[in-house]
Coordinates of C-alpha atoms in Angstrom, one line a residue:
M22 CA -3.7 10.9 -21.1
R23 CA -6.9 9.7 -19.5
F24 CA -8.8 6.5 -19.6
T25 CA -12.1 5.1 -18.3
L26 CA -13.5 1.6 -18.3
I27 CA -16.8 1.3 -20.2
S28 CA -18.7 -1.9 -20.2
L29 CA -20.0 -3.6 -23.4
S30 CA -23.5 -3.6 -22.0
A31 CA -23.4 0.2 -21.6
L32 CA -22.4 0.5 -25.2
A33 CA -25.2 -1.8 -26.3
L34 CA -27.7 0.2 -24.3
A35 CA -26.6 3.5 -25.9
A36 CA -26.9 2.0 -29.4
A37 CA -30.5 0.9 -28.8
A38 CA -31.7 4.2 -27.3
P39 CA -34.1 6.5 -29.3
A40 CA -32.5 9.1 -31.5
M41 CA -33.8 11.9 -29.2
A42 CA -32.1 10.3 -26.2
Q43 CA -28.8 10.0 -28.0
E44 CA -28.8 13.8 -28.6
T45 CA -28.8 14.3 -24.8
T46 CA -25.3 15.2 -23.7
E47 CA -24.2 13.9 -20.4
T48 CA -21.2 14.9 -18.4
E49 CA -18.5 12.3 -18.6
P50 CA -17.5 11.1 -15.1
T51 CA -14.0 12.0 -14.0
P52 CA -11.8 8.9 -14.3
S53 CA -10.6 7.3 -11.1
V54 CA -7.2 6.6 -12.7
T55 CA -5.2 8.9 -14.9
V56 CA -2.0 8.3 -16.8
S57 CA 0.4 11.1 -17.7
G58 CA 4.0 11.6 -18.6
N59 CA 6.5 13.6 -20.4
F60 CA 9.7 13.3 -22.4
G61 CA 12.4 15.6 -23.5
V62 CA 16.1 16.6 -23.4
T63 CA 18.3 18.6 -21.1
S64 CA 21.7 20.1 -21.9
D65 CA 23.1 18.5 -18.7
Y66 CA 21.6 16.0 -16.3
R67 CA 22.3 17.4 -12.8
F68 CA 21.5 15.2 -9.8
R69 CA 21.7 17.3 -6.6
G70 CA 24.0 19.7 -8.3
L71 CA 26.3 17.1 -9.8
S72 CA 26.4 16.1 -13.5
Q73 CA 25.4 12.6 -14.3
S74 CA 25.9 13.0 -18.0
H75 CA 29.5 14.4 -18.0
E76 CA 28.0 17.8 -18.8
H77 CA 26.5 16.6 -22.0
V78 CA 23.0 16.4 -23.4
A79 CA 20.7 13.8 -21.8
A80 CA 17.4 12.4 -22.9
Q81 CA 14.8 11.9 -20.2
G82 CA 11.2 10.8 -19.7
T83 CA 8.6 9.8 -17.1
I84 CA 5.3 8.0 -16.9
N85 CA 2.9 8.4 -13.9
V86 CA -0.2 6.4 -13.0
N87 CA -2.4 8.4 -10.4
H88 CA -5.4 7.2 -8.5
E89 CA -8.1 9.6 -7.3
S90 CA -7.3 8.6 -3.8
G91 CA -3.9 10.1 -4.0
L92 CA -1.9 6.9 -4.5
Y93 CA 0.5 6.9 -7.4
V94 CA 3.3 4.8 -9.1
G95 CA 5.6 5.8 -11.9
T96 CA 9.0 5.6 -13.5
W97 CA 11.6 8.1 -14.6
A98 CA 14.5 7.4 -16.9
S99 CA 17.6 9.3 -18.2
T100 CA 20.7 8.6 -20.2
I101 CA 23.9 8.9 -18.1
D102 CA 27.6 8.8 -18.7
D103 CA 29.2 5.6 -17.4
V104 CA 32.8 6.6 -18.1
F105 CA 33.4 9.8 -16.2
S106 CA 30.3 10.8 -14.2
L107 CA 29.1 7.3 -13.1
P108 CA 31.8 4.7 -14.0
D109 CA 30.4 1.2 -14.6
Y110 CA 26.8 2.3 -14.0
G111 CA 25.7 1.7 -17.6
D112 CA 24.2 4.1 -20.1
Y113 CA 20.9 4.9 -18.4
E114 CA 19.3 5.3 -15.0
V115 CA 15.7 4.2 -14.2
D116 CA 14.0 5.5 -11.1
L117 CA 10.9 3.5 -9.9
Y118 CA 8.7 5.2 -7.4
G119 CA 5.4 5.0 -5.6
G120 CA 3.6 6.9 -2.9
Y121 CA 0.7 9.0 -1.7
T122 CA 0.0 12.7 -2.2
K123 CA -2.8 15.0 -1.0
T124 CA -3.6 18.7 -1.1
L125 CA -5.9 20.0 1.6
D126 CA -8.4 22.9 1.2
S127 CA -6.0 25.0 3.3
G128 CA -3.5 24.9 0.5
I129 CA -1.1 22.6 2.4
G130 CA 0.0 19.5 0.5
F131 CA 2.1 16.6 1.4
D132 CA 3.8 13.7 -0.4
V133 CA 5.3 10.5 0.9
G134 CA 6.8 7.6 -1.0
V135 CA 9.8 5.5 -1.9
L136 CA 12.3 5.6 -4.8
Y137 CA 14.4 2.8 -6.2
Y138 CA 17.4 3.8 -8.3
L139 CA 18.0 1.1 -10.9
Y140 CA 21.0 0.9 -13.2
A141 CA 20.0 -2.2 -15.2
A142 CA 22.8 -1.8 -17.9
A143 CA 25.6 -1.7 -15.3
P144 CA 28.1 -4.6 -15.6
E145 CA 28.0 -7.3 -13.0
L146 CA 31.6 -6.9 -12.1
S147 CA 33.8 -3.8 -11.7
G148 CA 37.6 -4.2 -11.2
G149 CA 37.0 -7.9 -10.5
A150 CA 34.5 -7.2 -7.7
I151 CA 30.7 -7.3 -7.6
N152 CA 29.4 -4.0 -9.0
D153 CA 26.8 -2.8 -6.6
T154 CA 24.8 0.2 -7.9
D155 CA 21.1 0.1 -6.9
F156 CA 19.5 1.4 -3.7
W157 CA 16.2 2.4 -2.1
E158 CA 15.4 6.0 -0.9
P159 CA 12.2 6.9 1.0
Y160 CA 11.1 10.5 0.7
A161 CA 8.6 13.0 2.3
S162 CA 7.7 16.6 1.6
V163 CA 5.3 19.3 2.6
N164 CA 4.3 22.2 0.4
Y165 CA 2.1 25.3 0.7
T166 CA 0.4 27.1 -2.1
M167 CA -0.8 30.7 -1.8
G168 CA -2.0 32.4 -5.0
P169 CA 0.7 32.0 -7.7
A170 CA 3.4 31.0 -5.2
N171 CA 4.4 27.6 -3.9
V172 CA 6.9 26.7 -1.2
K173 CA 8.1 23.1 -0.7
V174 CA 10.4 21.5 1.9
G175 CA 11.4 17.8 1.9
A176 CA 13.8 15.1 2.8
N177 CA 15.1 11.9 1.1
Y178 CA 16.7 9.3 3.3
A179 CA 18.6 6.1 2.2
W180 CA 19.6 3.7 4.9
S181 CA 23.1 2.3 5.2
G182 CA 24.0 -1.3 4.3
Q183 CA 22.4 -1.1 0.9
P184 CA 24.5 -2.5 -2.0
G185 CA 24.7 0.8 -3.8
L186 CA 25.6 2.9 -0.7
G187 CA 28.1 0.7 1.2
G188 CA 28.4 1.2 5.0
D189 CA 27.0 4.8 5.1
D190 CA 23.5 6.2 4.9
S191 CA 22.4 9.3 3.0
L192 CA 20.2 12.3 3.9
Y193 CA 19.1 15.0 1.5
L194 CA 17.3 18.0 2.7
Y195 CA 15.9 20.6 0.3
S196 CA 13.6 23.5 -0.3
N197 CA 11.9 24.6 -3.5
F198 CA 10.2 27.8 -4.4
S199 CA 8.2 28.7 -7.5
V200 CA 6.0 31.6 -8.5
T201 CA 4.0 32.2 -11.7
V202 CA 4.5 35.7 -13.1
P203 CA 1.1 37.5 -13.3
N204 CA -0.3 37.8 -16.8
A205 CA 2.6 35.9 -18.3
P206 CA 3.2 32.2 -19.1
V207 CA 6.4 32.3 -17.1
K208 CA 7.3 30.5 -13.8
L209 CA 10.3 31.5 -11.7
L210 CA 12.0 28.7 -9.8
A211 CA 14.5 28.4 -7.0
H212 CA 16.1 25.5 -5.1
V213 CA 18.6 24.8 -2.4
G214 CA 19.6 21.4 -1.0
R215 CA 22.1 19.7 1.4
S216 CA 23.6 16.3 0.8
D217 CA 25.0 14.4 3.8
G218 CA 26.5 10.9 4.0
A219 CA 27.2 8.4 1.2
L220 CA 25.9 10.7 -1.5
G221 CA 27.5 13.8 0.0
A222 CA 31.1 12.5 0.0
F223 CA 32.2 14.2 -3.2
N224 CA 35.3 15.9 -1.8
L225 CA 39.0 15.6 -1.1
V226 CA 38.6 15.5 2.7
A227 CA 37.6 12.1 4.1
T228 CA 35.8 13.6 7.1
D229 CA 33.7 16.0 5.0
K230 CA 30.6 14.2 3.7
T231 CA 28.4 17.2 3.0
Y232 CA 27.8 19.8 0.3
L233 CA 25.2 22.3 -0.8
D234 CA 23.6 22.7 -4.2
W235 CA 21.3 25.4 -5.4
S236 CA 19.7 26.7 -8.6
V237 CA 17.6 29.5 -9.9
G238 CA 15.7 29.5 -13.2
A239 CA 12.6 30.2 -15.2
E240 CA 10.4 28.2 -17.6
T241 CA 7.5 28.7 -19.9
T242 CA 4.8 26.2 -21.0
Y243 CA 2.8 26.3 -24.3
K244 CA 0.5 23.5 -25.5
G245 CA 2.3 20.8 -23.6
F246 CA 5.8 22.0 -24.3
T247 CA 7.9 23.4 -21.5
L248 CA 11.1 25.3 -22.2
G249 CA 13.4 26.2 -19.3
L250 CA 16.7 27.7 -18.3
S251 CA 18.4 27.3 -15.0
Y252 CA 21.7 28.3 -13.3
V253 CA 23.0 25.4 -11.1
D254 CA 25.9 25.4 -8.7
T255 CA 27.4 23.8 -5.6
D256 CA 29.8 24.8 -2.8
I257 CA 32.2 21.9 -3.5
T258 CA 34.8 24.2 -5.1
G259 CA 35.2 26.5 -2.1
K260 CA 35.8 23.7 0.5
R261 CA 38.7 21.9 -0.9
V262 CA 42.4 22.2 -1.8
L263 CA 42.6 22.0 -5.6
G264 CA 38.8 22.2 -5.3
K265 CA 38.2 23.7 -8.7
R266 CA 39.8 20.8 -10.6
F267 CA 38.1 18.3 -8.4
N268 CA 34.8 20.0 -8.8
N269 CA 35.1 19.9 -12.5
N270 CA 35.8 16.2 -12.4
V271 CA 32.7 15.3 -10.4
G272 CA 30.6 17.8 -12.5
G273 CA 29.7 20.0 -9.6
D274 CA 30.9 23.3 -11.1
S275 CA 28.5 26.0 -12.0
T276 CA 26.5 25.8 -15.2
I277 CA 23.6 27.2 -17.1
L278 CA 21.5 24.4 -18.5
G279 CA 18.4 24.4 -20.7
Y280 CA 15.7 21.8 -21.2
L281 CA 12.7 21.2 -23.4
T282 CA 10.0 18.7 -22.5
F283 CA 6.6 17.7 -23.9
A284 CA 3.8 16.5 -21.6
F285 CA 1.1 14.0 -22.6

């Protein structure tokens, strides 16, 4: 979706112009601000390899407002499971974000910004104590495009002391790779990430606060619709005694998920 601001005086001038002048076609200037978004469903909402929807279908959507300078703000939302996956977090998650992105002529691009994880439907109390869920997470990434391929590396860091994290910080390092298949509307995707700290402590060993997640998949796009299929897994199972049962409980076991979105 795009929009431009047109003054009333400009409209009046166009209406008063001779017929021949009205037939002259002028190139519409590129808008300085664009609004875009998408909505859809996924068979399982996985956040860094872990299910947030108890391995059930989740509805998701996002809206972005981008300025030609590279500045942007937006919001992303998803339904979640507040019984098993995220107890007392409510029925939905809303991520608010803003930042700056730029792609250079060399093909190198970068993106810096900050995320705020909001769980507005979470109850104020949990087990008689204040239910702290929300937190901030700055992020930065660099990517390089060469022909049909793109490689991206990035980091997300949330500082300690925030209500939703407790006394520990969180660091997430990741790398993404994508390539468009020549002469076909198919894109191949790969991802690997490492969680460390407050958001990495999904295990049965108190001293182990790290885990890896990875995925491989493919997607195709047609007239705004994107259909994708992805294999997602973590290394949580192999690190722990009774790890398989524990991994199933936190939703970190391997899965094949599908998703369908529509962009506007």
